C-alpha atoms as an extended CHARMM CRD file, in Angstrom:
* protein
*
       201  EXT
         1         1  UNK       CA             21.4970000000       24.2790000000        1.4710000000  PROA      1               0.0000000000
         2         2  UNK       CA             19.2060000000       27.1050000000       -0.1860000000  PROA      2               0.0000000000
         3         3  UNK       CA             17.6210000000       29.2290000000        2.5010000000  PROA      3               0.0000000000
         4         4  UNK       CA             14.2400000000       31.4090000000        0.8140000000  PROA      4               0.0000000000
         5         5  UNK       CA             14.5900000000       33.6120000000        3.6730000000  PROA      5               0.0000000000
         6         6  UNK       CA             17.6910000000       35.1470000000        2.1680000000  PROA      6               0.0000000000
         7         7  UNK       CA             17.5430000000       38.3240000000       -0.3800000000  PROA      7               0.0000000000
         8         8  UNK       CA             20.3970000000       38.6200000000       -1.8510000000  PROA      8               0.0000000000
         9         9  UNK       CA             19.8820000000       38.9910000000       -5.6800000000  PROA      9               0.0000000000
        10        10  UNK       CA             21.8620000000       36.2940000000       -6.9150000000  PROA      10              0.0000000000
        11        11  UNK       CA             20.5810000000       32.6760000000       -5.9230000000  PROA      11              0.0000000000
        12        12  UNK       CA             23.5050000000       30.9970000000       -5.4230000000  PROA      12              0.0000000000
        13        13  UNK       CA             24.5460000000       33.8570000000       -2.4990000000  PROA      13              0.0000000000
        14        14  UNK       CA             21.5300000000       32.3900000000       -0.7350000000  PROA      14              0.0000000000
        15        15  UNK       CA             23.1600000000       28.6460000000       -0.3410000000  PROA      15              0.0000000000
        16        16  UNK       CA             24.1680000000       28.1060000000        2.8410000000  PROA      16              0.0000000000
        17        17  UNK       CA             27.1520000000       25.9650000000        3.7790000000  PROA      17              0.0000000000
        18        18  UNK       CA             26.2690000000       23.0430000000        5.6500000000  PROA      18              0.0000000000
        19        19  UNK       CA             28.6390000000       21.6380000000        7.7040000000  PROA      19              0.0000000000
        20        20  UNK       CA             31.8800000000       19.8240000000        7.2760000000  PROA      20              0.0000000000
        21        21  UNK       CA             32.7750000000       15.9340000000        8.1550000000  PROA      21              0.0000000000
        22        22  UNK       CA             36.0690000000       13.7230000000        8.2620000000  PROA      22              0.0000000000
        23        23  UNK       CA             35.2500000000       11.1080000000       10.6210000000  PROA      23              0.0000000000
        24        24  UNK       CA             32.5200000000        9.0660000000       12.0860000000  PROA      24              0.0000000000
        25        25  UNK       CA             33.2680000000        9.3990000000       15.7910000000  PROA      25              0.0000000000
        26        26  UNK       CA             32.9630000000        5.9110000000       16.2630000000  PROA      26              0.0000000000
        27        27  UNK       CA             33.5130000000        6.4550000000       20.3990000000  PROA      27              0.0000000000
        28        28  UNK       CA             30.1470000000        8.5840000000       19.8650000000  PROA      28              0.0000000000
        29        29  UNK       CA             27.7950000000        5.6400000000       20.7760000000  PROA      29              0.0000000000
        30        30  UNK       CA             24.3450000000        6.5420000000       22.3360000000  PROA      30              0.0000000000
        31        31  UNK       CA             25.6270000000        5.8610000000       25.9840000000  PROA      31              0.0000000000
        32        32  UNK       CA             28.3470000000        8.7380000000       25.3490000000  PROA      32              0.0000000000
        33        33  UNK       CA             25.7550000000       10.6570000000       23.2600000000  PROA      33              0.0000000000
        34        34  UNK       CA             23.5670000000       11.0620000000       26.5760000000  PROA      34              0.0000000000
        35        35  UNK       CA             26.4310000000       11.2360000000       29.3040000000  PROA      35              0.0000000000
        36        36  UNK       CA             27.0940000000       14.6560000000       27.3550000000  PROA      36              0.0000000000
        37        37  UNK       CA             29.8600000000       14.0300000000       24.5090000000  PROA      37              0.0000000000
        38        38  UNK       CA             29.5230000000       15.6470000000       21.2470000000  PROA      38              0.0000000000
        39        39  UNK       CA             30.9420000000       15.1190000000       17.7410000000  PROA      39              0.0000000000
        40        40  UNK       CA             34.1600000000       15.5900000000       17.2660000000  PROA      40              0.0000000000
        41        41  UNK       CA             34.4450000000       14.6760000000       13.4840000000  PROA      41              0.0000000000
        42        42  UNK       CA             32.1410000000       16.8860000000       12.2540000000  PROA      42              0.0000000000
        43        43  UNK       CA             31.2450000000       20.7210000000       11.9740000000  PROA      43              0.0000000000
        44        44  UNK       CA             27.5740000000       21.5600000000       11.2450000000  PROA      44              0.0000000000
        45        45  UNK       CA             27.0780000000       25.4510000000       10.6060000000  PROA      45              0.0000000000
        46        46  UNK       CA             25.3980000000       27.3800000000       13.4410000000  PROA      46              0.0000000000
        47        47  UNK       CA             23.2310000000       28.9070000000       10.7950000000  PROA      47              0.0000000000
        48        48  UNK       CA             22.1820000000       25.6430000000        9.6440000000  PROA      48              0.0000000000
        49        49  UNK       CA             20.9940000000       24.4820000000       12.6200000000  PROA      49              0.0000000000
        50        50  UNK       CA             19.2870000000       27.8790000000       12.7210000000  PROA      50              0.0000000000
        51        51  UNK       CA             17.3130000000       27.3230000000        9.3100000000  PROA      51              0.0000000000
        52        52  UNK       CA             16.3530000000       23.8590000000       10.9690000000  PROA      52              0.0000000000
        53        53  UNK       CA             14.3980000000       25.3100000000       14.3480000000  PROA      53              0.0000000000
        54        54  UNK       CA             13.3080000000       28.1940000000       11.6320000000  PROA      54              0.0000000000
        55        55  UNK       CA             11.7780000000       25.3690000000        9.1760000000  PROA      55              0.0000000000
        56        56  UNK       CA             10.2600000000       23.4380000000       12.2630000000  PROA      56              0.0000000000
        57        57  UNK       CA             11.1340000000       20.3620000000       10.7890000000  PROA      57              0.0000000000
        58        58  UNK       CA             10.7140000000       17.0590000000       12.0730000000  PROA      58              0.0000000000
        59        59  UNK       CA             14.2490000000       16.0370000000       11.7790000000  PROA      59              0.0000000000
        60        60  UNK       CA             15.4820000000       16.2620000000       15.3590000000  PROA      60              0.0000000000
        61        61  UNK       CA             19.0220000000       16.4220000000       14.0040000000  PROA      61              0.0000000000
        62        62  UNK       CA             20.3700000000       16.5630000000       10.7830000000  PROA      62              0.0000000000
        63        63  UNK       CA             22.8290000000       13.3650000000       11.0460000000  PROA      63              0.0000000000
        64        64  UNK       CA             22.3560000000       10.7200000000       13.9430000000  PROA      64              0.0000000000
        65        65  UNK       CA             23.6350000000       12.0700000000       17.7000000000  PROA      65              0.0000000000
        66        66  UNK       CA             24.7620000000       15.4750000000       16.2760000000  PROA      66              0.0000000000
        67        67  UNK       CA             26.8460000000       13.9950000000       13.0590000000  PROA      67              0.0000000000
        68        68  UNK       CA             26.8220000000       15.4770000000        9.5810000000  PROA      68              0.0000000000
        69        69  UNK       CA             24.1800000000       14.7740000000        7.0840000000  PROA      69              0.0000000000
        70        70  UNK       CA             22.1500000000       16.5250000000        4.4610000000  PROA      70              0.0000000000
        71        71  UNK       CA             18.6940000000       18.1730000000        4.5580000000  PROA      71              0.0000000000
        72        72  UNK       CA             17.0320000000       15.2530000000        2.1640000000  PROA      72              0.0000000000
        73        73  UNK       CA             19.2910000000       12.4360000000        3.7730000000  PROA      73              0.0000000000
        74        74  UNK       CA             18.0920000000       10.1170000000        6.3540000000  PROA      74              0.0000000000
        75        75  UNK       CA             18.8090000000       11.7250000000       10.1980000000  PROA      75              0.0000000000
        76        76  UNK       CA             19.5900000000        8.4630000000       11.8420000000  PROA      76              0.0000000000
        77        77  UNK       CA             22.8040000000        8.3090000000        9.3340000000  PROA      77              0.0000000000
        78        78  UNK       CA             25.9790000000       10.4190000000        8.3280000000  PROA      78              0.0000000000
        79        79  UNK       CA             27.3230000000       11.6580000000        5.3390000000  PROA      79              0.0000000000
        80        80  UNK       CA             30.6580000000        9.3860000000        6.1170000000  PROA      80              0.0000000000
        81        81  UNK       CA             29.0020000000        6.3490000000        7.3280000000  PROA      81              0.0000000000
        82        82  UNK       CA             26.7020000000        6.1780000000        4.2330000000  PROA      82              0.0000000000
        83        83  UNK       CA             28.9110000000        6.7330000000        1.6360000000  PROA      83              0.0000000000
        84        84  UNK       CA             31.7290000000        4.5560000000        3.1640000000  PROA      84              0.0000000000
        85        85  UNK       CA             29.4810000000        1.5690000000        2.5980000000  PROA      85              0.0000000000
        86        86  UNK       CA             29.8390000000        1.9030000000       -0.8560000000  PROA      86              0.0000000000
        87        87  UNK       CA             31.3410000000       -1.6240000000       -2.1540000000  PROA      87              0.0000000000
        88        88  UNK       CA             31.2230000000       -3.8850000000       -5.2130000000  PROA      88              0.0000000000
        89        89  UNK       CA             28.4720000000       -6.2320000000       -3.8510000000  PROA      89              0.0000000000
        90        90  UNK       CA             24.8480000000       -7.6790000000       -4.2060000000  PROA      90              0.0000000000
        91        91  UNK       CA             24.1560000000       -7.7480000000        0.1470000000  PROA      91              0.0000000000
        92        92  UNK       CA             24.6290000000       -3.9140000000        1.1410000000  PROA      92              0.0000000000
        93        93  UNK       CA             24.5660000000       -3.2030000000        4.7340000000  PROA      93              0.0000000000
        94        94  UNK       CA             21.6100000000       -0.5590000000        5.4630000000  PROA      94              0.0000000000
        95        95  UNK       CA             20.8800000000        1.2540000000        8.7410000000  PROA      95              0.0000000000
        96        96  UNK       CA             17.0710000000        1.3710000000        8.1890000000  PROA      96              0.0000000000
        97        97  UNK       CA             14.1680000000        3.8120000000       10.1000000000  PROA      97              0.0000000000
        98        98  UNK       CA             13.5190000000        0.3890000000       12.1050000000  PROA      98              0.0000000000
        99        99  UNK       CA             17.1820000000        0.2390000000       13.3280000000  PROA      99              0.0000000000
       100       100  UNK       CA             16.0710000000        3.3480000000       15.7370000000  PROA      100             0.0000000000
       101       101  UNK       CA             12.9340000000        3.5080000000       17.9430000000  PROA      101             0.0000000000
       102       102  UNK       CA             11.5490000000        6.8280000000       19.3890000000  PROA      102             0.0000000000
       103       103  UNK       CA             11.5570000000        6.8980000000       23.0600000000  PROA      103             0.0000000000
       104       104  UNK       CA              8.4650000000        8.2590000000       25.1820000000  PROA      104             0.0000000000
       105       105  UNK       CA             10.4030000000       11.2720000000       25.7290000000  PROA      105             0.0000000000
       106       106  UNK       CA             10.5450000000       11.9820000000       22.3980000000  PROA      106             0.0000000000
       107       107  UNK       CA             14.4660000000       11.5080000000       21.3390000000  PROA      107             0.0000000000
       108       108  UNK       CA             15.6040000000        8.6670000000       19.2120000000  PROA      108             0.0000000000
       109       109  UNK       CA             17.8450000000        5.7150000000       19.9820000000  PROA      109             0.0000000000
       110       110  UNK       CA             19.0010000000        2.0680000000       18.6150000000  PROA      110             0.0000000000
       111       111  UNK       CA             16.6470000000       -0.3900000000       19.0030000000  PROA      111             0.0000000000
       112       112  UNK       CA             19.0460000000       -2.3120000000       21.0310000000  PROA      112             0.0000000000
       113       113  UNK       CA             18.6960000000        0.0940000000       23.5990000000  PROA      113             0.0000000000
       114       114  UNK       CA             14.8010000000        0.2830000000       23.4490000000  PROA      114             0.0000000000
       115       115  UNK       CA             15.0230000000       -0.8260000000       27.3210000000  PROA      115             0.0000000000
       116       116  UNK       CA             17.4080000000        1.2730000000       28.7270000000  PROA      116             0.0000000000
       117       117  UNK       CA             20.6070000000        2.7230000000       27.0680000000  PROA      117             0.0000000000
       118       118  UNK       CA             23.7580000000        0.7050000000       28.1300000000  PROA      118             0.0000000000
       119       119  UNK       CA             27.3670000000       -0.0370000000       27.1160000000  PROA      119             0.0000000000
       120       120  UNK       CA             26.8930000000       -1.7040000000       23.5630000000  PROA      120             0.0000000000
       121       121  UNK       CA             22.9530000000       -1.7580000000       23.1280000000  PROA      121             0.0000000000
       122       122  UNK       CA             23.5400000000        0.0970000000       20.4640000000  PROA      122             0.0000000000
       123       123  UNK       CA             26.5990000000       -2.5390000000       18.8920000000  PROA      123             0.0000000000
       124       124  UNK       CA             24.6030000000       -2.9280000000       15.8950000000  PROA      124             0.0000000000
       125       125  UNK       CA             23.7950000000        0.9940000000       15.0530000000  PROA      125             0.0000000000
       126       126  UNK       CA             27.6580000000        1.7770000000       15.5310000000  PROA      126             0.0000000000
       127       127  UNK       CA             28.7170000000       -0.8620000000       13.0900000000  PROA      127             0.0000000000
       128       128  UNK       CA             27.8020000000        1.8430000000       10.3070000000  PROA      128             0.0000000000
       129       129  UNK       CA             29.7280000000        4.7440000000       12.2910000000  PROA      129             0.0000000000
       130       130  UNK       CA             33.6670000000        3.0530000000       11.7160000000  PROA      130             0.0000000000
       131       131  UNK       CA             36.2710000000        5.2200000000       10.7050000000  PROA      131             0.0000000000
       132       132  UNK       CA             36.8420000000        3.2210000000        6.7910000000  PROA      132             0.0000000000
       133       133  UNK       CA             40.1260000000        4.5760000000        5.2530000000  PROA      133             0.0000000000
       134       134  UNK       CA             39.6120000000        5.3480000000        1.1740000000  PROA      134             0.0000000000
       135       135  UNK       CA             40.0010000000        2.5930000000       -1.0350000000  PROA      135             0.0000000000
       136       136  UNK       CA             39.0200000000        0.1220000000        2.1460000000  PROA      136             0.0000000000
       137       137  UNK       CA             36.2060000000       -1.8460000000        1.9040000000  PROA      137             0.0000000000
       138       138  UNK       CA             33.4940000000       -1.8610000000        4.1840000000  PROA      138             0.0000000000
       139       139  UNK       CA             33.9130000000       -5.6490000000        4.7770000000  PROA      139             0.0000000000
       140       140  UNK       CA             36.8110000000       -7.4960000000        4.0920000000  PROA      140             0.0000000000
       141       141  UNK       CA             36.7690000000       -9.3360000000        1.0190000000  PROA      141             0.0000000000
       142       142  UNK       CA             34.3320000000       -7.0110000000       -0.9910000000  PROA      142             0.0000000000
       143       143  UNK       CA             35.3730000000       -4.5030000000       -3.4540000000  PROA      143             0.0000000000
       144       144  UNK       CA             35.8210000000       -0.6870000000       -2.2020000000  PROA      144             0.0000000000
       145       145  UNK       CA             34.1210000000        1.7910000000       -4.3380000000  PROA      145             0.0000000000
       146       146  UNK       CA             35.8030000000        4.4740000000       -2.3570000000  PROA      146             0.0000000000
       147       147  UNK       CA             33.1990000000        6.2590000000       -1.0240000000  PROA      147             0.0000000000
       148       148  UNK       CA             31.2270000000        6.7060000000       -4.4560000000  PROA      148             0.0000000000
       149       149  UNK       CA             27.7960000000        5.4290000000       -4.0580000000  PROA      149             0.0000000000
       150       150  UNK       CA             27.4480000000        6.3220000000       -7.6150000000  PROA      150             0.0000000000
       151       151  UNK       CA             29.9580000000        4.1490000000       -8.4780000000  PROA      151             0.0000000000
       152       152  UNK       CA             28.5290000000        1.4930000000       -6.5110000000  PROA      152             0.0000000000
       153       153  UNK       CA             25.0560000000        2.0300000000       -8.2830000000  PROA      153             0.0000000000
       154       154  UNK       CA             26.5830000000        1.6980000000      -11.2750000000  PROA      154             0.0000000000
       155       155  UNK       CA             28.4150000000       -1.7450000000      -10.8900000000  PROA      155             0.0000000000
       156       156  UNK       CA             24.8950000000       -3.1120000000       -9.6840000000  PROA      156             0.0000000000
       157       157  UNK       CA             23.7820000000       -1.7420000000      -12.4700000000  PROA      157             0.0000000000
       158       158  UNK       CA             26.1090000000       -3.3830000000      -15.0650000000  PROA      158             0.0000000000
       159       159  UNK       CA             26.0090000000       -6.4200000000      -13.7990000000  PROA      159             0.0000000000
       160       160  UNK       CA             22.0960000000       -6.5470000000      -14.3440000000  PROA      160             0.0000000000
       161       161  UNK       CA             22.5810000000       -5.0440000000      -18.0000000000  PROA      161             0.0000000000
       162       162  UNK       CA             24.6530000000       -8.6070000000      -17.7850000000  PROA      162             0.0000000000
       163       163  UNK       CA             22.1870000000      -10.5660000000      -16.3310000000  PROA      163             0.0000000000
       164       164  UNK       CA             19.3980000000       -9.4460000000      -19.2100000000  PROA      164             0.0000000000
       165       165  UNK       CA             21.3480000000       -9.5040000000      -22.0010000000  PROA      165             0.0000000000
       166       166  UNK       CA             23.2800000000      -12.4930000000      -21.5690000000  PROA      166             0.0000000000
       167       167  UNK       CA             23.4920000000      -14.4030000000      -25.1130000000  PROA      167             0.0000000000
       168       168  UNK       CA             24.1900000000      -18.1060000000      -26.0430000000  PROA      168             0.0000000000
       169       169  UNK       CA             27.1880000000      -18.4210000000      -28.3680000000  PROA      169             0.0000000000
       170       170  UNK       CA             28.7840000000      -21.9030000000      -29.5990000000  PROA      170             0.0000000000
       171       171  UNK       CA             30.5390000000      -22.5490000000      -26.5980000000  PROA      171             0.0000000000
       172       172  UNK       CA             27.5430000000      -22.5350000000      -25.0340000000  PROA      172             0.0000000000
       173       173  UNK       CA             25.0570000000      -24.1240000000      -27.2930000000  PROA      173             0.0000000000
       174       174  UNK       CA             28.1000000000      -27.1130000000      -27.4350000000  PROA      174             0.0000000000
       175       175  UNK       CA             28.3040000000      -27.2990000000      -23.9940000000  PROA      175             0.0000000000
       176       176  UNK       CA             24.3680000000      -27.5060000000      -23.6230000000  PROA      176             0.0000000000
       177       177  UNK       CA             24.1560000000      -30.2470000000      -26.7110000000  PROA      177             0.0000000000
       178       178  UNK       CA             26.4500000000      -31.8190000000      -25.4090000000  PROA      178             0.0000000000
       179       179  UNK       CA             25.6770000000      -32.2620000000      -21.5140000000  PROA      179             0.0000000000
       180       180  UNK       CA             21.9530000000      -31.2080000000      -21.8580000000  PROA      180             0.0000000000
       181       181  UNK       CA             22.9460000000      -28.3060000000      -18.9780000000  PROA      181             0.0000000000
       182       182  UNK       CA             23.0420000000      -24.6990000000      -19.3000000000  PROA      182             0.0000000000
       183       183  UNK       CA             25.2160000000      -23.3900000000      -16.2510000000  PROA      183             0.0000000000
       184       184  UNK       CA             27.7330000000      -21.8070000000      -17.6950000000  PROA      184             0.0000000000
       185       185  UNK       CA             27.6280000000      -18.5110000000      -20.3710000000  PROA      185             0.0000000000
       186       186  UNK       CA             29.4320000000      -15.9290000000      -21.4960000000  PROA      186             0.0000000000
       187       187  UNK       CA             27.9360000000      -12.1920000000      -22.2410000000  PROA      187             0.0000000000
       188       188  UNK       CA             28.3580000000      -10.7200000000      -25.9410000000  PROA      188             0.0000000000
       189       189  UNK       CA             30.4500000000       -8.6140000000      -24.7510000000  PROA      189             0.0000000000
       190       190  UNK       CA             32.7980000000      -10.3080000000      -22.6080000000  PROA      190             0.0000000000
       191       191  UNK       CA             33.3750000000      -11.8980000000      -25.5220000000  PROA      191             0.0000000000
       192       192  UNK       CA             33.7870000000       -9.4360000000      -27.7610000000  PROA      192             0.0000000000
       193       193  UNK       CA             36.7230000000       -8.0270000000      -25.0550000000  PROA      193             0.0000000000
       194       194  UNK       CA             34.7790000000       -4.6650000000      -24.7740000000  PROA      194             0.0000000000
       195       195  UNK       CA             34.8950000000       -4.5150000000      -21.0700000000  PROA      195             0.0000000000
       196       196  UNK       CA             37.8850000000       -4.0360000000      -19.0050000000  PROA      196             0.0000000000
       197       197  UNK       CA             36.0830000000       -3.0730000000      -15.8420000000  PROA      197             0.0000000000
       198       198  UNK       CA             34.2320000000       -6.1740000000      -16.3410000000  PROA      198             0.0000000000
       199       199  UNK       CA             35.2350000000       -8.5900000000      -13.0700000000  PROA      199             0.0000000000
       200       200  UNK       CA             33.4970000000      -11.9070000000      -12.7590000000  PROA      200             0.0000000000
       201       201  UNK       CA             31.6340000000      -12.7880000000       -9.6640000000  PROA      201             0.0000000000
């Protein structure tokens, strides 16, 4: 994270590290949040949290209960639990702003907990906060894109390239002649065998 209160002549000296994360702390749910445990998964630089009272910003944390997460990245998330929902799929599972209400005292919690913070209010929230080894998928049966929401973007987007350019060969215009339906095609391309990452739905 760049911090404009630094001098040093070269810019990149005034990055500062961030933090570190390997886990989730899935035990880390808001009852154990507020009895006093901390993260134990992740490893935020003192100076960060520094530059965060220093900016006054309205972030009360940088990732949700004390967990990892970057300065333009949503607080009630993690780096880990974002990027290990990143799957081969159309329904992506999203921890939204409305998953988390603000309390009257000012701190943040699941909206399953809005009346009072108890053993599994918050069942929902911690869904997104699993441990998910590499190459595992988020939920079974989908496709992992192991961790690379990049990746993930870019399936989506390939399969709407597919979707707009899909063309009507023979086969098709047969099949349609023939039955006077048009529920089946192929894409140009698949056809032309110029995509082997290509993997039907």
């Amino acid at each position: 994270m760049y911090d404009g209160r630094r001098k040093d002549k070269d810019p990149w000296e005034r990055l500062t590290p961030l933090g570190l994360q390997w886990g989730n702390d899935p035990q880390l749910d808001q009852q154990a949040y507020e009895s006093g445990e901390r993260v134990r998964e992740s490893w935020v630089n003192p100076a960060a949290n520094d530059l965060l009272e220093v900016l006054h910003s309205s972030r009360p944390m940088w990732g949700w209960n004390g967990r990892l997460n970057g300065p333009a990245d949503n607080f009630i998330s993690a780096c880990a639990s974002c990027h290990s929902t990143a799957v081969r799929s159309r329904a992506l599972p999203l921890l939204t702003q409305e998953t988390v209400i603000r309390t009257k005292r000012g701190t943040y919690v699941p909206a399953g907990c809005k009346d009072g913070v108890t053993r599994g209010c918050d069942a929902a929230a911690m869904e997104f906060f699993r441990n998910i080894p590499a190459g595992k998928p988020y939920r079974a049966g989908q496709i992992s894109a192991d961790y690379s929401l990049q990746l993930m973007m870019g399936w989506m987007n390939y399969q709407q390239w597919l979707r707009d350019n899909k063309q009507e060969g023979w086969g098709e215009r047969t099949w349609r002649g023939l039955t006077g339906r048009q529920d089946i095609y192929v894409t140009r391309l698949a056809r032309m065998g110029a995509s082997p990452t290509h993997v039907d739905e």
